Amino acid sequence: QVKLQQSGAELVKPGASVKLSCKTSGYTFSTSYMSWFKQIPGQSIEWIGMIYAGDGGTGYNQKFKGKATLTVDTSSSTAYMDLSSLTTEDSAVYFCARHPFAYWGQGTLVTVSS
Amino acid sequence: DIQMTQSPPSLSASLGDKVTITCQASQNINKYIAWYQQKPGKAPRLLIRYTSTLESGTPSRFSGSGSGRDYSFSISNVESEDIASYYCLQYVNLYTFGAGTKLELK
């Protein structure tokens, strides 16, 4: 069965970067698309961007350009998202989801605090 | 960018009630709307795609309809397991979620 297993919660300092992972199984990762989403607790969900595992091609929500960088490792069927120059406004739960968004990871809580 | 205006922000229902949530897109989205259920601490669960197509495992008490800019999502005979937040998502042009509707028991 399809599974997306995300990395654990992160506590990071302002100005730092963090790399989140989404390890997949149960389907052909190398021909799939993956998107990442941000959800501040109690608020709605924002689409950050997407990546095609076949060639690493990406597309981003304009709001997150320069903030998020998406990559994949097809050898381990894992998708990654780097978040840079973190501020308190980046504190949120981040989800990965395989297109067309029927399968989601469990989410990773990122807390930015000094 | 396409905006999705979802209402109401919250709903209070009794078990067995029918409830309806609406989403209005800022432009025609050609039925490319999905509906999600999210429970606290969990990932969103896809219930309906392309306006009215139920995903496998979605109970038949859930339904969706609409066209153009205006869409609705209904739950007939609300059950206790339906207490959650619900979101619409347009996917005709990138991806935009509505603000969400929190369904509570009266």
PDB file of C-alpha atoms in Angstrom:
ATOM      1  CA  GLN A   1       0.000   0.000   0.000  1.00  0.00           C
ATOM      2  CA  VAL A   2       1.036   3.584  -0.565  1.00  0.00           C
ATOM      3  CA  LYS A   3       2.842   5.168   2.376  1.00  0.00           C
ATOM      4  CA  LEU A   4       4.429   8.556   2.910  1.00  0.00           C
ATOM      5  CA  GLN A   5       6.500   8.768   6.097  1.00  0.00           C
ATOM      6  CA  GLN A   6       7.680  12.205   7.099  1.00  0.00           C
ATOM      7  CA  SER A   7      10.577  13.096   9.347  1.00  0.00           C
ATOM      8  CA  GLY A   8      10.114  14.098  12.955  1.00  0.00           C
ATOM      9  CA  ALA A   9       9.363  17.412  14.579  1.00  0.00           C
ATOM     10  CA  GLU A  10      11.982  20.138  14.403  1.00  0.00           C
ATOM     11  CA  LEU A  11      12.823  22.977  16.780  1.00  0.00           C
ATOM     12  CA  VAL A  12      15.035  25.474  15.001  1.00  0.00           C
ATOM     13  CA  LYS A  13      16.376  28.937  15.707  1.00  0.00           C
ATOM     14  CA  PRO A  14      15.444  32.009  13.703  1.00  0.00           C
ATOM     15  CA  GLY A  15      17.694  32.448  10.706  1.00  0.00           C
ATOM     16  CA  ALA A  16      18.510  28.779  10.468  1.00  0.00           C
ATOM     17  CA  SER A  17      17.493  26.290   7.793  1.00  0.00           C
ATOM     18  CA  VAL A  18      15.832  22.907   8.066  1.00  0.00           C
ATOM     19  CA  LYS A  19      15.457  19.963   5.696  1.00  0.00           C
ATOM     20  CA  LEU A  20      12.310  17.867   5.893  1.00  0.00           C
ATOM     21  CA  SER A  21      11.956  14.435   4.367  1.00  0.00           C
ATOM     22  CA  CYS A  22       9.108  12.356   3.004  1.00  0.00           C
ATOM     23  CA  LYS A  23      10.011   8.719   2.453  1.00  0.00           C
ATOM     24  CA  THR A  24       7.638   6.861   0.174  1.00  0.00           C
ATOM     25  CA  SER A  25       6.762   3.252  -0.549  1.00  0.00           C
ATOM     26  CA  GLY A  26       4.131   1.223  -2.323  1.00  0.00           C
ATOM     27  CA  TYR A  27       4.216   2.955  -5.711  1.00  0.00           C
ATOM     28  CA  THR A  28       6.575   3.975  -8.489  1.00  0.00           C
ATOM     29  CA  PHE A  29       8.195   7.087  -7.048  1.00  0.00           C
ATOM     30  CA  SER A  30      10.304   7.904 -10.104  1.00  0.00           C
ATOM     31  CA  THR A  31       7.296   8.667 -12.313  1.00  0.00           C
ATOM     32  CA  SER A  32       5.275  10.591  -9.755  1.00  0.00           C
ATOM     33  CA  TYR A  33       4.669  14.144  -8.656  1.00  0.00           C
ATOM     34  CA  MET A  34       4.920  15.275  -5.052  1.00  0.00           C
ATOM     35  CA  SER A  35       3.665  18.482  -3.515  1.00  0.00           C
ATOM     36  CA  TRP A  36       4.348  20.106  -0.169  1.00  0.00           C
ATOM     37  CA  PHE A  37       1.897  22.081   1.941  1.00  0.00           C
ATOM     38  CA  LYS A  38       2.030  24.366   4.959  1.00  0.00           C
ATOM     39  CA  GLN A  39      -0.595  24.539   7.673  1.00  0.00           C
ATOM     40  CA  ILE A  40      -0.378  26.827  10.661  1.00  0.00           C
ATOM     41  CA  PRO A  41      -2.380  25.132  13.445  1.00  0.00           C
ATOM     42  CA  GLY A  42      -5.969  26.341  13.388  1.00  0.00           C
ATOM     43  CA  GLN A  43      -5.608  27.774   9.888  1.00  0.00           C
ATOM     44  CA  SER A  44      -6.089  26.598   6.329  1.00  0.00           C
ATOM     45  CA  ILE A  45      -3.623  24.836   4.063  1.00  0.00           C
ATOM     46  CA  GLU A  46      -1.248  26.482   1.597  1.00  0.00           C
ATOM     47  CA  TRP A  47       0.382  24.836  -1.382  1.00  0.00           C
ATOM     48  CA  ILE A  48       4.130  25.418  -1.364  1.00  0.00           C
ATOM     49  CA  GLY A  49       5.270  23.706  -4.524  1.00  0.00           C
ATOM     50  CA  MET A  50       5.634  20.505  -6.479  1.00  0.00           C
ATOM     51  CA  ILE A  51       8.346  18.324  -7.926  1.00  0.00           C
ATOM     52  CA  TYR A  52       8.385  15.649 -10.595  1.00  0.00           C
ATOM     53  CA  ALA A  53      10.585  12.804  -9.391  1.00  0.00           C
ATOM     54  CA  GLY A  54      11.382  11.743 -12.950  1.00  0.00           C
ATOM     55  CA  ASP A  55      13.575  14.747 -13.707  1.00  0.00           C
ATOM     56  CA  GLY A  56      13.491  16.910 -10.581  1.00  0.00           C
ATOM     57  CA  GLY A  57      11.496  19.592 -12.332  1.00  0.00           C
ATOM     58  CA  THR A  58       9.809  21.935  -9.884  1.00  0.00           C
ATOM     59  CA  GLY A  59       7.054  24.518  -9.652  1.00  0.00           C
ATOM     60  CA  TYR A  60       6.494  26.841  -6.731  1.00  0.00           C
ATOM     61  CA  ASN A  61       3.844  29.044  -5.234  1.00  0.00           C
ATOM     62  CA  GLN A  62       5.251  32.533  -5.767  1.00  0.00           C
ATOM     63  CA  LYS A  63       4.879  33.162  -2.031  1.00  0.00           C
ATOM     64  CA  PHE A  64       7.401  30.420  -1.211  1.00  0.00           C
ATOM     65  CA  LYS A  65      10.024  31.085  -3.884  1.00  0.00           C
ATOM     66  CA  GLY A  66      13.309  31.616  -2.091  1.00  0.00           C
ATOM     67  CA  LYS A  67      11.900  30.080   1.084  1.00  0.00           C
ATOM     68  CA  ALA A  68      11.423  26.455   0.004  1.00  0.00           C
ATOM     69  CA  THR A  69      13.559  24.222  -2.198  1.00  0.00           C
ATOM     70  CA  LEU A  70      12.252  20.842  -3.284  1.00  0.00           C
ATOM     71  CA  THR A  71      14.448  17.908  -4.210  1.00  0.00           C
ATOM     72  CA  VAL A  72      14.150  14.151  -4.553  1.00  0.00           C
ATOM     73  CA  ASP A  73      16.376  11.097  -4.158  1.00  0.00           C
ATOM     74  CA  THR A  74      14.973   8.440  -6.452  1.00  0.00           C
ATOM     75  CA  SER A  75      17.376   5.807  -5.082  1.00  0.00           C
ATOM     76  CA  SER A  76      15.596   5.987  -1.739  1.00  0.00           C
ATOM     77  CA  SER A  77      12.160   7.109  -3.035  1.00  0.00           C
ATOM     78  CA  THR A  78      12.365  10.140  -0.783  1.00  0.00           C
ATOM     79  CA  ALA A  79      11.305  13.715  -1.327  1.00  0.00           C
ATOM     80  CA  TYR A  80      12.892  16.611   0.540  1.00  0.00           C
ATOM     81  CA  MET A  81      12.024  20.200   1.277  1.00  0.00           C
ATOM     82  CA  ASP A  82      14.586  22.706   2.461  1.00  0.00           C
ATOM     83  CA  LEU A  83      13.267  25.751   4.290  1.00  0.00           C
ATOM     84  CA  SER A  84      15.716  28.604   4.640  1.00  0.00           C
ATOM     85  CA  SER A  85      16.105  31.808   6.674  1.00  0.00           C
ATOM     86  CA  LEU A  86      13.440  30.648   9.079  1.00  0.00           C
ATOM     87  CA  THR A  87      11.310  33.090  11.039  1.00  0.00           C
ATOM     88  CA  THR A  88       8.515  32.574  13.543  1.00  0.00           C
ATOM     89  CA  GLU A  89       6.089  32.873  10.623  1.00  0.00           C
ATOM     90  CA  ASP A  90       7.466  29.589   9.275  1.00  0.00           C
ATOM     91  CA  SER A  91       6.316  27.722  12.387  1.00  0.00           C
ATOM     92  CA  ALA A  92       3.727  25.290  11.046  1.00  0.00           C
ATOM     93  CA  VAL A  93       2.968  21.702  10.154  1.00  0.00           C
ATOM     94  CA  TYR A  94       4.321  20.749   6.755  1.00  0.00           C
ATOM     95  CA  PHE A  95       2.791  17.941   4.721  1.00  0.00           C
ATOM     96  CA  CYS A  96       3.932  16.073   1.637  1.00  0.00           C
ATOM     97  CA  ALA A  97       1.281  14.620  -0.662  1.00  0.00           C
ATOM     98  CA  ARG A  98       1.492  12.494  -3.779  1.00  0.00           C
ATOM     99  CA  HIS A  99      -0.430  13.830  -6.709  1.00  0.00           C
ATOM    100  CA  PRO A 100      -3.390  13.868  -7.047  1.00  0.00           C
ATOM    101  CA  PHE A 101      -3.413  14.371  -3.276  1.00  0.00           C
ATOM    102  CA  ALA A 102      -5.133  11.188  -2.183  1.00  0.00           C
ATOM    103  CA  TYR A 103      -2.069  10.143  -0.192  1.00  0.00           C
ATOM    104  CA  TRP A 104      -0.471  12.376   2.416  1.00  0.00           C
ATOM    105  CA  GLY A 105       2.327  12.142   4.905  1.00  0.00           C
ATOM    106  CA  GLN A 106       1.491  12.502   8.573  1.00  0.00           C
ATOM    107  CA  GLY A 107       2.993  15.976   8.741  1.00  0.00           C
ATOM    108  CA  THR A 108       6.088  17.461  10.343  1.00  0.00           C
ATOM    109  CA  LEU A 109       5.792  20.197  12.956  1.00  0.00           C
ATOM    110  CA  VAL A 110       8.431  22.881  12.585  1.00  0.00           C
ATOM    111  CA  THR A 111       8.792  25.308  15.473  1.00  0.00           C
ATOM    112  CA  VAL A 112      10.994  28.347  14.998  1.00  0.00           C
ATOM    113  CA  SER A 113      12.033  29.779  18.326  1.00  0.00           C
ATOM    114  CA  SER A 114      15.110  31.179  19.981  1.00  0.00           C
TER     115      SER A 114
ATOM    116  CA  ASP B   1      -4.192  33.406  -8.574  1.00  0.00           C
ATOM    117  CA  ILE B   2      -7.555  31.773  -7.989  1.00  0.00           C
ATOM    118  CA  GLN B   3      -9.153  32.511  -4.629  1.00  0.00           C
ATOM    119  CA  MET B   4     -11.628  30.186  -2.938  1.00  0.00           C
ATOM    120  CA  THR B   5     -14.242  31.717  -0.649  1.00  0.00           C
ATOM    121  CA  GLN B   6     -15.585  29.010   1.657  1.00  0.00           C
ATOM    122  CA  SER B   7     -18.533  29.370   3.979  1.00  0.00           C
ATOM    123  CA  PRO B   8     -19.565  29.096   6.679  1.00  0.00           C
ATOM    124  CA  PRO B   9     -16.436  29.136   8.841  1.00  0.00           C
ATOM    125  CA  SER B  10     -18.201  26.933  11.352  1.00  0.00           C
ATOM    126  CA  LEU B  11     -21.289  24.782  11.555  1.00  0.00           C
ATOM    127  CA  SER B  12     -23.164  23.320  14.480  1.00  0.00           C
ATOM    128  CA  ALA B  13     -25.229  20.239  13.711  1.00  0.00           C
ATOM    129  CA  SER B  14     -27.133  17.509  15.486  1.00  0.00           C
ATOM    130  CA  LEU B  15     -26.625  13.858  14.673  1.00  0.00           C
ATOM    131  CA  GLY B  16     -28.763  12.993  11.658  1.00  0.00           C
ATOM    132  CA  ASP B  17     -28.832  16.538  10.290  1.00  0.00           C
ATOM    133  CA  LYS B  18     -27.930  17.516   6.756  1.00  0.00           C
ATOM    134  CA  VAL B  19     -25.249  20.183   6.423  1.00  0.00           C
ATOM    135  CA  THR B  20     -23.970  22.056   3.404  1.00  0.00           C
ATOM    136  CA  ILE B  21     -20.730  23.932   2.810  1.00  0.00           C
ATOM    137  CA  THR B  22     -20.136  26.185  -0.157  1.00  0.00           C
ATOM    138  CA  CYS B  23     -17.067  27.363  -2.025  1.00  0.00           C
ATOM    139  CA  GLN B  24     -17.024  30.126  -4.580  1.00  0.00           C
ATOM    140  CA  ALA B  25     -14.014  30.459  -6.852  1.00  0.00           C
ATOM    141  CA  SER B  26     -12.761  33.827  -8.086  1.00  0.00           C
ATOM    142  CA  GLN B  27     -13.108  32.489 -11.632  1.00  0.00           C
ATOM    143  CA  ASN B  28     -14.526  29.507 -13.475  1.00  0.00           C
ATOM    144  CA  ILE B  29     -12.716  26.366 -12.281  1.00  0.00           C
ATOM    145  CA  ASN B  30     -14.469  23.934 -14.639  1.00  0.00           C
ATOM    146  CA  LYS B  31     -15.453  21.526 -11.860  1.00  0.00           C
ATOM    147  CA  TYR B  32     -11.831  21.015 -10.758  1.00  0.00           C
ATOM    148  CA  ILE B  33     -12.660  21.092  -7.086  1.00  0.00           C
ATOM    149  CA  ALA B  34     -11.992  18.529  -4.386  1.00  0.00           C
ATOM    150  CA  TRP B  35     -13.223  18.291  -0.817  1.00  0.00           C
ATOM    151  CA  TYR B  36     -11.151  17.213   2.166  1.00  0.00           C
ATOM    152  CA  GLN B  37     -11.873  16.223   5.738  1.00  0.00           C
ATOM    153  CA  GLN B  38      -9.293  16.917   8.413  1.00  0.00           C
ATOM    154  CA  LYS B  39      -9.345  15.814  12.019  1.00  0.00           C
ATOM    155  CA  PRO B  40      -7.076  17.388  14.658  1.00  0.00           C
ATOM    156  CA  GLY B  41      -3.482  16.280  14.373  1.00  0.00           C
ATOM    157  CA  LYS B  42      -4.119  14.375  11.151  1.00  0.00           C
ATOM    158  CA  ALA B  43      -3.444  14.879   7.473  1.00  0.00           C
ATOM    159  CA  PRO B  44      -6.309  15.911   5.214  1.00  0.00           C
ATOM    160  CA  ARG B  45      -8.349  13.046   3.792  1.00  0.00           C
ATOM    161  CA  LEU B  46      -9.622  13.292   0.221  1.00  0.00           C
ATOM    162  CA  LEU B  47     -13.373  12.678   0.111  1.00  0.00           C
ATOM    163  CA  ILE B  48     -14.526  13.976  -3.262  1.00  0.00           C
ATOM    164  CA  ARG B  49     -12.724  14.983  -6.456  1.00  0.00           C
ATOM    165  CA  TYR B  50     -13.890  16.624  -9.683  1.00  0.00           C
ATOM    166  CA  THR B  51     -16.894  18.181  -7.946  1.00  0.00           C
ATOM    167  CA  SER B  52     -18.860  15.015  -7.250  1.00  0.00           C
ATOM    168  CA  THR B  53     -16.743  11.852  -7.634  1.00  0.00           C
ATOM    169  CA  LEU B  54     -16.523  10.036  -4.328  1.00  0.00           C
ATOM    170  CA  GLU B  55     -13.166   8.550  -3.470  1.00  0.00           C
ATOM    171  CA  SER B  56     -13.031   4.880  -2.585  1.00  0.00           C
ATOM    172  CA  GLY B  57     -14.109   4.492   1.005  1.00  0.00           C
ATOM    173  CA  THR B  58     -16.049   7.765   1.181  1.00  0.00           C
ATOM    174  CA  PRO B  59     -19.501   7.076   2.638  1.00  0.00           C
ATOM    175  CA  SER B  60     -22.435   7.816   0.356  1.00  0.00           C
ATOM    176  CA  ARG B  61     -23.804  10.382   2.822  1.00  0.00           C
ATOM    177  CA  PHE B  62     -21.159  12.750   1.434  1.00  0.00           C
ATOM    178  CA  SER B  63     -21.907  14.509  -1.848  1.00  0.00           C
ATOM    179  CA  GLY B  64     -20.741  17.384  -3.988  1.00  0.00           C
ATOM    180  CA  SER B  65     -22.172  19.479  -6.776  1.00  0.00           C
ATOM    181  CA  GLY B  66     -21.672  22.668  -8.688  1.00  0.00           C
ATOM    182  CA  SER B  67     -20.257  24.245 -11.803  1.00  0.00           C
ATOM    183  CA  GLY B  68     -18.561  27.389 -12.998  1.00  0.00           C
ATOM    184  CA  ARG B  69     -17.577  29.357  -9.903  1.00  0.00           C
ATOM    185  CA  ASP B  70     -20.038  27.925  -7.370  1.00  0.00           C
ATOM    186  CA  TYR B  71     -19.766  24.573  -5.596  1.00  0.00           C
ATOM    187  CA  SER B  72     -21.289  22.849  -2.610  1.00  0.00           C
ATOM    188  CA  PHE B  73     -20.511  19.901  -0.376  1.00  0.00           C
ATOM    189  CA  SER B  74     -23.100  18.175   1.766  1.00  0.00           C
ATOM    190  CA  ILE B  75     -23.258  15.592   4.486  1.00  0.00           C
ATOM    191  CA  SER B  76     -26.628  13.993   4.967  1.00  0.00           C
ATOM    192  CA  ASN B  77     -27.352  12.264   8.255  1.00  0.00           C
ATOM    193  CA  VAL B  78     -24.343  13.644  10.118  1.00  0.00           C
ATOM    194  CA  GLU B  79     -22.616  11.048  12.244  1.00  0.00           C
ATOM    195  CA  SER B  80     -20.278  11.597  15.195  1.00  0.00           C
ATOM    196  CA  GLU B  81     -17.269  10.499  13.114  1.00  0.00           C
ATOM    197  CA  ASP B  82     -17.959  13.402  10.726  1.00  0.00           C
ATOM    198  CA  ILE B  83     -16.964  15.982  13.343  1.00  0.00           C
ATOM    199  CA  ALA B  84     -13.942  17.574  11.694  1.00  0.00           C
ATOM    200  CA  SER B  85     -12.854  20.485   9.555  1.00  0.00           C
ATOM    201  CA  TYR B  86     -13.630  20.477   5.853  1.00  0.00           C
ATOM    202  CA  TYR B  87     -11.756  22.202   3.049  1.00  0.00           C
ATOM    203  CA  CYS B  88     -12.345  22.760  -0.618  1.00  0.00           C
ATOM    204  CA  LEU B  89      -9.407  22.739  -3.038  1.00  0.00           C
ATOM    205  CA  GLN B  90      -9.319  24.075  -6.577  1.00  0.00           C
ATOM    206  CA  TYR B  91      -6.829  22.419  -8.878  1.00  0.00           C
ATOM    207  CA  VAL B  92      -7.555  23.871 -12.284  1.00  0.00           C
ATOM    208  CA  ASN B  93      -4.679  26.341 -11.951  1.00  0.00           C
ATOM    209  CA  LEU B  94      -2.113  25.454  -9.310  1.00  0.00           C
ATOM    210  CA  TYR B  95      -3.719  24.707  -5.997  1.00  0.00           C
ATOM    211  CA  THR B  96      -5.756  26.832  -3.586  1.00  0.00           C
ATOM    212  CA  PHE B  97      -7.647  25.710  -0.505  1.00  0.00           C
ATOM    213  CA  GLY B  98     -10.646  27.408   0.995  1.00  0.00           C
ATOM    214  CA  ALA B  99     -10.419  28.766   4.524  1.00  0.00           C
ATOM    215  CA  GLY B 100     -12.139  25.731   5.978  1.00  0.00           C
ATOM    216  CA  THR B 101     -15.350  24.899   7.826  1.00  0.00           C
ATOM    217  CA  LYS B 102     -15.319  23.467  11.321  1.00  0.00           C
ATOM    218  CA  LEU B 103     -18.213  21.095  11.933  1.00  0.00           C
ATOM    219  CA  GLU B 104     -19.224  20.708  15.549  1.00  0.00           C
ATOM    220  CA  LEU B 105     -21.968  18.858  17.354  1.00  0.00           C
ATOM    221  CA  LYS B 106     -24.869  20.908  18.644  1.00  0.00           C
TER     222      LYS B 106
END
